[in-house]
Amino acid sequence: MPGRNEVAYFGAGPAPLPTEVLMKGAEAFVNFQNSGLSLVEISHRSQTANQILADTKAALTTLLNIPDSHDILFMHGGGSGEFSAVVHNMVAVWVEKRRREAEKDLGQDSSKIIERVRKELRDDLRLDYLVTGSWSLKASQEAANLLEPLGSGFVNVAVDSRKSKSGKFDNIPPEDTWSLNKPQNSGGKASAFVYYCDNETVDGVEFPQFPQCLEQTLGKSENEVPIVADMSSNLLSRRVDVSKYAVIFGGAQKNIGITDVTLLIVRKDLLLTQPPPSFLHAVGLWSPPTILNWPTIAKNNSLYNTMPIFSIWIAGEVMRGLLETHKDRQLGGQEEVANTKAKRIYDVLDEYPDIYQIVPDRSVRSRMNICFRVYGGDAGQEKAFVEGAEAQLLQGLKGHRSVGGIRISNYNAVDVGKVERLTTYLEDYARKSKP
């Protein structure tokens, strides 16, 4: 039976964790800090649990340099749960802004306010989605499903990268081709938000930087469009200017921890811009389900119901490990490591183009999920590649079931030594399998 150090695991998620965190977790699972209780047994309302939440928030704040303008919430439901939560909460923000404008114009005439906002909702509500992979596609479809009772046309797919080149999610089209809604003062519909997935785990596409065209609305209240980003698979792998985003969310099971907890970073003013549920109902919308209601979760310090304190503690241990490793460099240090590992893998793949064909365009290659085909997707060759890798205890290399191929997930806990083992195998396989 192989030992943990002998296995190099490149699965896309749940992803590997630092061994030292797992060892601490094993102890905490049985007897946390000599309390005689497992960490999974303690009350989520205990002082211990509250301290774990506070410590984890503090570590994340330090790593990402989160400004005071933003709050950190721990949510249920994973990234897919936030597909729904984003729509419920951000549409409610949009409605509340319209309600306040109507109240200024119409005074306290509630019937006229409701009538006006109801009409604006159907005529003007738009959500912009940048669809660059499987997960942003699912998010846009969820938004359309949730708003379907009101009608169609609310979700604007401002870019669908399948339509630009090969019919696949392998690129991000130039920004001047995106069909984003224009701001109100330019005669547009003023989108409630722009949504994108920073790193597409299935397709291996990553935004190399914050989209330049979205910079234009930042800090301009009259034109501001809130930016929402799913960073489930690259959060904590590089520096992020949190101040540019209204919302950032991510499931923990990639670079942060284990399943059961979802991180949400949200601008505090959005938590205060919510209409009464009765008003949402009056204009034809559902109010956010309580478990997905960001203001409710924030008011209760993420403890509205029983949170997985053990999972939050694991995430905190991972974060503190990054801080200890990189000290003042924080995520700049981890970004350098991630880039170095990804470059090493891509360099080897590029060296043997007849054997390995990288799926995404070079300009948007993901540092986290490296997707390629072996001999153009030959089923027998790809099966042999995976079997050969597993014989050397290089595991988790199969591509997502929806696209096939090979996928190397280069998350933070995959150390340089394991990447070197993998690249040696890539080189050996390419040499031995050449005709």
Coordinates of C-alpha atoms in Angstrom, one line a residue:
M1 CA 0.0 0.0 0.0
P2 CA 1.5 3.3 -1.0
G3 CA 2.3 6.0 1.5
R4 CA 0.9 9.5 1.1
N5 CA 4.2 11.0 0.0
E6 CA 4.4 8.4 -2.8
V7 CA 1.1 9.5 -4.5
A8 CA 0.9 12.6 -6.6
Y9 CA -2.7 13.5 -7.0
F10 CA -3.9 16.0 -9.7
G11 CA -7.6 15.7 -9.3
A12 CA -9.8 18.7 -10.0
G13 CA -11.7 18.6 -6.8
P14 CA -12.0 17.7 -4.1
A15 CA -8.3 18.5 -4.4
P16 CA -5.3 17.6 -2.4
L17 CA -4.6 19.3 0.9
P18 CA -1.3 20.0 2.6
T19 CA -0.3 16.9 4.6
E20 CA 0.4 18.9 7.7
V21 CA -3.1 20.3 7.6
L22 CA -4.6 16.8 7.3
M23 CA -2.5 15.6 10.3
K24 CA -3.7 18.5 12.4
G25 CA -7.2 17.8 11.2
A26 CA -7.0 14.2 12.2
E27 CA -6.1 15.2 15.7
A28 CA -8.9 17.8 15.8
F29 CA -11.4 15.3 14.5
V30 CA -10.8 13.2 17.6
N31 CA -9.8 15.6 20.4
F32 CA -9.7 19.3 19.5
Q33 CA -7.2 21.2 21.6
N34 CA -7.4 18.6 24.4
S35 CA -11.0 19.5 25.0
G36 CA -12.1 15.9 25.0
L37 CA -14.4 16.7 22.1
S38 CA -14.1 16.4 18.3
L39 CA -14.3 19.6 16.4
V40 CA -17.3 18.1 14.5
E41 CA -19.1 17.7 17.9
I42 CA -18.8 21.2 19.3
S43 CA -21.7 23.7 19.1
H44 CA -21.6 26.1 16.2
R45 CA -22.7 28.8 18.6
S46 CA -19.9 28.1 21.1
Q47 CA -17.1 30.5 21.8
T48 CA -14.7 28.1 20.2
A49 CA -16.7 28.1 16.9
N50 CA -17.0 31.9 16.9
Q51 CA -13.2 32.2 17.4
I52 CA -12.6 29.8 14.5
L53 CA -14.8 32.0 12.3
A54 CA -13.0 35.1 13.4
D55 CA -9.5 33.6 12.9
T56 CA -10.4 32.3 9.4
K57 CA -11.8 35.7 8.4
A58 CA -8.7 37.4 9.7
A59 CA -6.4 35.1 7.7
L60 CA -8.4 35.5 4.5
T61 CA -8.5 39.3 5.0
T62 CA -4.7 39.4 5.3
L63 CA -4.1 37.1 2.3
L64 CA -6.4 39.0 -0.1
N65 CA -6.0 42.4 1.6
I66 CA -9.8 42.6 1.8
P67 CA -10.9 46.3 2.4
D68 CA -13.3 47.3 5.1
S69 CA -15.9 47.9 2.4
H70 CA -16.4 44.1 2.1
D71 CA -17.7 41.4 4.4
I72 CA -16.8 37.7 4.4
L73 CA -19.6 35.1 4.7
F74 CA -19.5 31.3 4.9
M75 CA -22.3 29.8 2.9
H76 CA -23.8 26.4 2.1
G77 CA -24.5 25.0 -1.3
G78 CA -21.1 25.3 -3.1
G79 CA -20.5 27.4 -6.1
S80 CA -23.7 26.0 -7.7
G81 CA -25.7 27.3 -4.8
E82 CA -24.2 30.8 -5.4
F83 CA -25.4 30.6 -9.0
S84 CA -28.9 31.0 -7.5
A85 CA -27.9 33.2 -4.6
V86 CA -26.3 35.8 -7.0
V87 CA -29.5 36.2 -8.9
H88 CA -31.8 36.3 -5.9
N89 CA -29.7 38.9 -4.0
M90 CA -28.4 41.0 -6.8
V91 CA -31.8 41.4 -8.5
A92 CA -33.1 42.3 -5.1
V93 CA -30.5 45.1 -4.9
W94 CA -31.5 46.3 -8.4
V95 CA -35.1 46.4 -7.4
E96 CA -34.4 48.3 -4.2
K97 CA -32.5 50.9 -6.0
R98 CA -35.5 51.4 -8.4
R99 CA -37.8 51.4 -5.4
R100 CA -35.9 54.2 -3.8
E101 CA -35.8 56.2 -7.0
A102 CA -39.6 55.8 -7.4
E103 CA -40.2 56.8 -3.8
K104 CA -38.3 60.0 -4.4
D105 CA -40.5 60.8 -7.4
L106 CA -43.8 59.5 -6.1
G107 CA -43.6 60.0 -2.3
Q108 CA -45.3 57.4 -0.2
D109 CA -47.9 56.2 -2.8
S110 CA -47.1 52.5 -2.5
S111 CA -49.4 51.4 -5.3
K112 CA -47.8 53.7 -7.8
I113 CA -44.4 52.8 -6.6
I114 CA -45.2 49.1 -7.0
E115 CA -46.7 49.7 -10.5
R116 CA -43.7 51.6 -11.7
V117 CA -41.1 49.2 -10.4
R118 CA -43.0 46.2 -11.7
K119 CA -43.0 47.8 -15.2
E120 CA -39.3 48.7 -14.9
L121 CA -38.5 45.2 -13.8
R122 CA -40.1 43.7 -17.0
D123 CA -38.8 46.4 -19.3
D124 CA -35.3 47.1 -18.0
L125 CA -33.9 44.3 -15.9
R126 CA -30.8 42.8 -17.6
L127 CA -28.0 40.5 -16.3
D128 CA -24.8 40.3 -18.2
Y129 CA -23.0 36.9 -18.3
L130 CA -19.6 36.2 -19.9
V131 CA -19.8 32.6 -20.9
T132 CA -16.3 31.2 -21.4
G133 CA -16.7 27.7 -20.1
S134 CA -19.0 25.0 -18.6
W135 CA -19.5 26.7 -15.2
S136 CA -20.3 30.2 -16.5
L137 CA -22.7 28.5 -18.9
K138 CA -24.5 26.7 -16.0
A139 CA -24.6 29.9 -14.1
S140 CA -26.3 31.8 -17.0
Q141 CA -28.8 28.9 -17.4
E142 CA -29.6 29.0 -13.7
A143 CA -30.3 32.8 -14.0
A144 CA -32.6 32.3 -17.0
N145 CA -34.5 29.5 -15.2
L146 CA -35.0 31.6 -12.1
L147 CA -36.3 34.5 -14.0
E148 CA -38.4 32.5 -16.5
P149 CA -41.7 33.2 -14.6
L150 CA -41.3 36.8 -15.5
G151 CA -40.6 36.1 -19.1
S152 CA -37.5 35.8 -21.3
G153 CA -34.7 38.1 -22.4
F154 CA -33.5 39.1 -18.9
V155 CA -30.2 37.2 -19.2
N156 CA -27.8 38.7 -21.8
V157 CA -25.0 36.4 -22.8
A158 CA -22.5 39.2 -23.6
V159 CA -20.0 36.7 -24.9
D160 CA -20.2 33.0 -25.7
S161 CA -16.7 31.8 -26.5
R162 CA -17.9 28.8 -28.4
K163 CA -19.2 31.1 -31.2
S164 CA -15.8 32.8 -31.9
K165 CA -13.6 30.0 -33.2
S166 CA -13.8 26.3 -32.9
G167 CA -17.3 25.8 -31.3
K168 CA -15.5 24.9 -28.1
F169 CA -14.7 26.7 -24.8
D170 CA -11.1 27.2 -25.7
N171 CA -10.7 31.0 -25.9
I172 CA -11.9 34.3 -24.6
P173 CA -13.0 36.6 -27.5
P174 CA -11.6 40.1 -27.7
E175 CA -13.3 42.5 -25.3
D176 CA -14.4 44.8 -28.2
T177 CA -16.7 41.9 -29.4
W178 CA -18.5 41.6 -26.1
S179 CA -22.2 42.8 -26.2
L180 CA -22.4 44.2 -22.6
N181 CA -25.5 46.3 -21.8
K182 CA -24.8 50.0 -22.0
P183 CA -25.2 52.2 -18.9
Q184 CA -28.4 54.2 -18.4
N185 CA -26.9 57.5 -19.1
S186 CA -25.9 56.1 -22.5
G187 CA -29.4 55.0 -23.3
G188 CA -28.8 51.4 -22.2
K189 CA -30.6 49.0 -19.9
A190 CA -28.0 49.2 -17.1
S191 CA -27.3 45.7 -16.2
A192 CA -27.9 44.5 -12.6
F193 CA -24.5 42.9 -12.7
V194 CA -21.8 41.4 -14.9
Y195 CA -20.9 37.8 -14.1
Y196 CA -17.9 35.8 -15.1
C197 CA -16.0 32.7 -14.0
D198 CA -12.4 33.6 -13.4
N199 CA -11.1 30.1 -14.1
E200 CA -13.1 27.4 -15.9
T201 CA -12.2 24.1 -14.2
V202 CA -13.6 21.8 -16.9
D203 CA -12.2 23.6 -20.0
G204 CA -8.9 25.0 -18.7
V205 CA -9.6 28.6 -19.5
E206 CA -8.6 31.4 -17.1
F207 CA -8.9 35.2 -17.4
P208 CA -5.3 36.4 -17.4
Q209 CA -6.3 39.6 -15.7
F210 CA -9.4 41.7 -14.7
P211 CA -11.2 42.6 -18.0
Q212 CA -10.2 46.1 -19.1
C213 CA -13.6 47.1 -20.4
L214 CA -15.1 46.5 -16.9
E215 CA -12.5 48.9 -15.4
Q216 CA -14.4 51.8 -17.0
T217 CA -17.4 51.6 -14.6
L218 CA -15.4 51.3 -11.4
G219 CA -15.8 54.1 -9.0
K220 CA -18.4 55.8 -11.2
S221 CA -21.7 55.6 -9.3
E222 CA -23.8 56.8 -12.2
N223 CA -22.4 54.1 -14.5
E224 CA -21.4 51.4 -12.0
V225 CA -22.2 47.9 -12.8
P226 CA -21.5 45.4 -10.0
I227 CA -18.9 42.8 -11.0
V228 CA -19.6 39.2 -9.7
A229 CA -16.8 36.6 -10.1
D230 CA -16.8 32.8 -9.5
M231 CA -13.2 32.1 -8.3
S232 CA -13.9 28.6 -7.0
S233 CA -10.8 27.1 -8.6
N234 CA -8.2 29.8 -8.5
L235 CA -8.9 31.8 -5.4
L236 CA -5.7 32.0 -3.2
S237 CA -3.5 31.2 -6.2
R238 CA -2.8 34.8 -7.2
R239 CA -3.3 38.3 -6.0
V240 CA -6.8 39.9 -6.5
D241 CA -7.9 43.5 -6.1
V242 CA -11.0 42.8 -4.1
S243 CA -12.1 46.4 -4.3
K244 CA -13.0 46.0 -8.0
Y245 CA -15.6 43.3 -7.2
A246 CA -19.1 43.5 -5.7
V247 CA -19.1 39.8 -5.1
I248 CA -16.5 37.0 -5.2
F249 CA -17.4 33.5 -4.3
G250 CA -15.8 30.1 -4.4
G251 CA -16.3 26.5 -3.2
A252 CA -13.5 25.6 -0.8
Q253 CA -12.6 22.2 -2.2
K254 CA -9.9 23.4 -4.7
N255 CA -7.2 25.6 -3.1
I256 CA -8.9 26.4 0.2
G257 CA -10.1 23.3 2.1
I258 CA -12.7 20.6 1.9
T259 CA -16.3 20.4 0.7
D260 CA -19.2 21.7 2.8
V261 CA -18.3 25.4 2.9
T262 CA -18.4 28.2 0.3
L263 CA -16.6 31.5 0.7
L264 CA -18.4 34.7 -0.2
I265 CA -16.8 38.1 -0.2
V266 CA -19.4 40.8 -0.7
R267 CA -19.6 44.6 -0.6
K268 CA -21.3 45.7 2.6
D269 CA -23.4 48.3 0.9
L270 CA -25.2 45.6 -1.1
L271 CA -26.2 43.9 2.2
L272 CA -28.0 47.2 3.1
T273 CA -29.7 47.6 -0.3
Q274 CA -32.5 45.1 0.0
P275 CA -36.2 45.7 -0.3
P276 CA -38.7 44.1 2.1
P277 CA -39.8 40.6 1.0
S278 CA -43.3 41.9 0.6
F279 CA -42.2 44.4 -2.0
L280 CA -40.4 41.8 -4.0
H281 CA -43.5 39.7 -3.9
A282 CA -45.7 42.6 -5.0
V283 CA -43.6 43.2 -8.1
G284 CA -43.6 39.5 -9.0
L285 CA -40.3 38.2 -7.6
W286 CA -39.5 35.7 -5.0
S287 CA -37.5 36.9 -2.0
P288 CA -34.2 35.1 -1.6
P289 CA -34.5 31.7 0.2
T290 CA -33.3 32.3 3.8
I291 CA -30.3 30.0 3.5
L292 CA -29.1 32.0 0.4
N293 CA -30.0 35.4 1.8
W294 CA -26.8 37.3 2.2
P295 CA -28.0 40.0 4.6
T296 CA -29.5 37.3 6.8
I297 CA -26.3 35.3 6.8
A298 CA -24.3 38.4 7.5
K299 CA -26.5 39.5 10.4
N300 CA -25.9 36.1 12.0
N301 CA -22.2 36.0 11.5
S302 CA -22.6 33.1 9.1
L303 CA -24.3 31.1 11.9
Y304 CA -27.9 31.4 10.9
N305 CA -28.0 27.6 11.0
T306 CA -25.4 24.9 11.7
M307 CA -22.3 25.6 9.8
P308 CA -19.5 23.0 9.3
I309 CA -17.1 24.4 11.8
F310 CA -14.5 21.7 11.0
S311 CA -14.5 22.6 7.3
I312 CA -14.0 26.3 8.2
W313 CA -11.2 25.5 10.6
I314 CA -9.5 23.4 7.8
A315 CA -9.7 26.4 5.5
G316 CA -8.2 28.6 8.2
E317 CA -5.3 26.2 8.6
V318 CA -4.7 26.3 4.9
M319 CA -4.7 30.1 4.9
R320 CA -2.4 30.3 7.9
G321 CA -0.1 27.9 6.2
L322 CA 0.1 30.2 3.2
L323 CA 0.8 33.2 5.4
E324 CA 3.6 31.3 7.2
T325 CA 5.2 30.1 4.0
H326 CA 5.2 33.4 2.1
K327 CA 5.3 35.9 5.0
D328 CA 5.0 39.5 3.7
R329 CA 4.8 38.3 0.1
Q330 CA 1.4 36.7 0.9
L331 CA -0.3 35.7 -2.3
G332 CA 2.4 37.2 -4.4
G333 CA 4.6 34.3 -3.3
Q334 CA 2.0 31.7 -4.0
E335 CA 1.3 33.2 -7.4
E336 CA 4.9 32.9 -8.3
V337 CA 4.9 29.2 -7.3
A338 CA 1.7 28.5 -9.2
N339 CA 3.0 30.2 -12.3
T340 CA 6.3 28.3 -12.2
K341 CA 4.6 25.0 -11.9
A342 CA 2.2 25.7 -14.7
K343 CA 5.0 26.9 -17.0
R344 CA 7.0 23.8 -16.4
I345 CA 4.0 21.6 -17.4
Y346 CA 3.1 23.7 -20.4
D347 CA 6.7 23.8 -21.6
V348 CA 6.9 20.0 -21.7
L349 CA 3.5 19.7 -23.5
D350 CA 4.6 22.3 -26.0
E351 CA 7.8 20.4 -26.7
Y352 CA 5.8 17.4 -28.1
P353 CA 3.0 18.9 -30.2
D354 CA 2.6 15.7 -32.2
I355 CA 1.8 13.8 -29.0
Y356 CA 0.1 16.4 -26.8
Q357 CA -2.5 19.0 -28.0
I358 CA -3.3 21.7 -25.5
V359 CA -7.0 22.6 -25.7
P360 CA -7.2 26.3 -24.8
D361 CA -5.6 29.2 -26.7
R362 CA -2.2 30.1 -25.4
S363 CA -3.5 33.5 -24.2
V364 CA -6.0 32.0 -21.8
R365 CA -4.3 28.8 -20.6
S366 CA -5.3 28.1 -17.0
R367 CA -2.6 27.9 -14.4
M368 CA -4.9 25.7 -12.3
N369 CA -6.4 23.2 -14.8
I370 CA -4.2 22.2 -17.7
C371 CA -6.4 20.4 -20.3
F372 CA -5.0 18.6 -23.3
R373 CA -5.5 15.6 -25.6
V374 CA -3.1 12.8 -26.4
Y375 CA -2.7 12.0 -30.1
G376 CA -5.7 14.2 -30.9
G377 CA -8.0 12.5 -28.5
D378 CA -7.3 8.9 -29.6
A379 CA -9.2 6.9 -27.0
G380 CA -6.7 4.0 -26.8
Q381 CA -3.8 6.4 -26.4
E382 CA -5.4 8.4 -23.7
K383 CA -6.4 5.3 -21.8
A384 CA -2.8 4.1 -22.1
F385 CA -1.5 7.5 -20.9
V386 CA -3.7 7.4 -17.8
E387 CA -2.9 3.8 -17.0
G388 CA 0.8 4.4 -17.3
A389 CA 0.6 7.5 -15.1
E390 CA -1.4 5.6 -12.4
A391 CA 1.2 2.8 -12.4
Q392 CA 3.6 5.5 -11.3
L393 CA 1.1 6.8 -8.7
L394 CA 0.3 9.9 -10.7
Q395 CA -3.4 10.0 -10.1
G396 CA -6.5 12.1 -11.0
L397 CA -5.6 12.9 -14.6
K398 CA -8.8 12.1 -16.5
G399 CA -10.5 15.0 -18.0
H400 CA -14.0 16.0 -17.0
R401 CA -16.6 13.5 -18.1
S402 CA -18.3 16.1 -20.3
V403 CA -15.2 16.8 -22.4
G404 CA -12.9 13.8 -21.9
G405 CA -9.2 14.1 -22.5
I406 CA -6.5 14.7 -19.9
R407 CA -6.6 17.4 -17.1
I408 CA -3.8 18.2 -14.8
S409 CA -5.0 20.2 -11.8
N410 CA -2.2 22.3 -10.5
Y411 CA -3.7 23.5 -7.2
N412 CA -1.7 25.0 -4.3
A413 CA -1.1 21.8 -2.4
V414 CA 0.5 20.1 -5.4
D415 CA 4.1 20.8 -4.7
V416 CA 7.0 21.3 -7.1
G417 CA 8.4 17.8 -6.5
K418 CA 5.2 16.2 -7.7
V419 CA 5.0 18.4 -10.7
E420 CA 8.6 17.3 -11.6
R421 CA 7.5 13.7 -11.3
L422 CA 4.6 14.3 -13.7
T423 CA 6.7 16.2 -16.2
T424 CA 9.3 13.4 -16.2
Y425 CA 6.4 11.0 -17.0
L426 CA 5.1 13.3 -19.8
E427 CA 8.6 13.4 -21.4
D428 CA 9.1 9.6 -21.0
Y429 CA 5.6 8.8 -22.5
A430 CA 6.2 11.1 -25.4
R431 CA 9.6 9.6 -26.3
K432 CA 8.4 6.0 -25.9
S433 CA 5.1 6.4 -27.8
K434 CA 6.6 8.2 -30.8
P435 CA 6.1 6.1 -34.0

